[in-house]
Short mmCIF file of C-alpha atoms in Angstrom, two decimals:
data_model
loop_
_atom_site.label_atom_id
_atom_site.label_comp_id
_atom_site.label_asym_id
_atom_site.label_seq_id
_atom_site.Cartn_x
_atom_site.Cartn_y
_atom_site.Cartn_z
CA ARG A 1 61.48 -99.55 -63.12
CA GLN A 2 60.24 -97.72 -66.22
CA ALA A 3 57.48 -96.72 -64.54
CA GLU A 4 59.49 -94.92 -61.91
CA ARG A 5 61.52 -92.93 -65.13
CA GLN A 6 57.90 -91.62 -66.09
CA ARG A 7 56.92 -90.69 -63.12
CA ARG A 8 60.02 -88.68 -62.42
CA ARG A 9 59.92 -87.17 -66.39
CA ALA A 10 56.02 -86.47 -65.32
CA GLU A 11 56.98 -84.57 -62.41
CA ARG A 12 60.32 -82.54 -63.98
CA ARG A 13 57.95 -81.16 -67.08
CA MET A 14 55.47 -79.81 -64.63
CA MET A 15 57.53 -78.35 -62.54
CA LEU A 16 58.97 -76.64 -65.91
CA ALA A 17 55.70 -75.78 -66.94
CA SER A 18 55.50 -74.03 -63.42
CA GLY A 19 57.71 -71.98 -63.41
CA PRO A 20 58.90 -68.44 -65.33
CA ALA A 21 60.23 -69.62 -69.22
CA SER A 22 63.55 -69.62 -70.00
CA PRO A 23 65.56 -66.60 -70.97
CA CYS A 24 67.41 -68.51 -73.77
CA VAL A 25 67.26 -66.44 -77.21
CA SER A 26 69.20 -69.07 -79.04
CA VAL A 27 72.50 -67.03 -78.99
CA CYS A 28 74.47 -69.56 -77.44
CA GLN A 29 78.07 -68.10 -76.92
CA MET A 30 79.78 -67.59 -73.50
CA ASP A 31 81.57 -64.66 -72.87
CA PRO A 32 85.23 -65.49 -71.63
CA MET A 33 85.30 -62.47 -69.72
CA THR A 34 82.19 -62.34 -67.58
CA GLY A 35 81.47 -66.50 -67.70
CA TYR A 36 77.75 -65.15 -69.11
CA CYS A 37 76.01 -66.19 -72.29
CA VAL A 38 76.11 -63.41 -74.45
CA GLY A 39 72.61 -64.41 -75.46
CA CYS A 40 70.70 -65.04 -71.96
CA LEU A 41 73.48 -63.84 -69.61
CA ARG A 42 73.51 -66.68 -67.41
CA THR A 43 76.31 -68.74 -66.37
CA ILE A 44 76.67 -72.50 -67.66
CA ASP A 45 75.59 -73.92 -64.74
CA GLU A 46 72.66 -72.04 -64.49
CA ILE A 47 71.97 -73.05 -68.33
CA ARG A 48 72.57 -76.68 -67.54
CA ASP A 49 70.37 -76.49 -64.32
CA TRP A 50 67.36 -74.33 -65.34
CA ILE A 51 65.16 -77.74 -66.14
CA ILE A 52 65.70 -79.14 -62.93
CA SER A 53 65.64 -75.90 -61.37
CA THR A 54 62.43 -74.58 -58.67
CA PRO A 55 60.58 -72.19 -60.04
CA ASP A 56 61.65 -69.84 -56.92
CA GLU A 57 65.45 -70.74 -58.08
CA ARG A 58 64.58 -69.90 -61.62
CA ASN A 59 63.11 -66.40 -60.28
CA ARG A 60 66.35 -65.81 -58.66
CA ILE A 61 68.48 -66.04 -61.28
CA LEU A 62 65.97 -63.69 -63.39
CA ALA A 63 66.36 -61.25 -61.16
CA GLN A 64 70.05 -60.92 -61.44
CA LEU A 65 70.07 -60.82 -65.16
CA PRO A 66 69.55 -56.88 -65.53
CA GLY A 67 72.41 -56.33 -62.87
CA ARG A 68 74.83 -58.43 -64.88
CA LYS A 69 73.41 -56.48 -68.29
CA GLU A 70 74.56 -53.66 -66.72
CA ARG A 71 78.30 -54.49 -65.28
CA SER A 72 79.33 -56.71 -68.46
CA GLY A 73 78.21 -54.18 -71.02
CA LEU A 74 76.62 -57.24 -73.24
#
């Protein structure tokens, strides 16, 4: 059981290292009007799932951020 847990952790670390870095800028506050983080413009679900998202999913999220910034005025 311990070996399986270590294997899964190693897989997650490799996946996280293989994709784009988090856009977090350590300004973690959710805007109640938009539902986006004031610092990185991700939703709470996107922030929570970042570490388990595939590189393609992370790239999709990152591609949405400029449009969110324009629309939200943050």
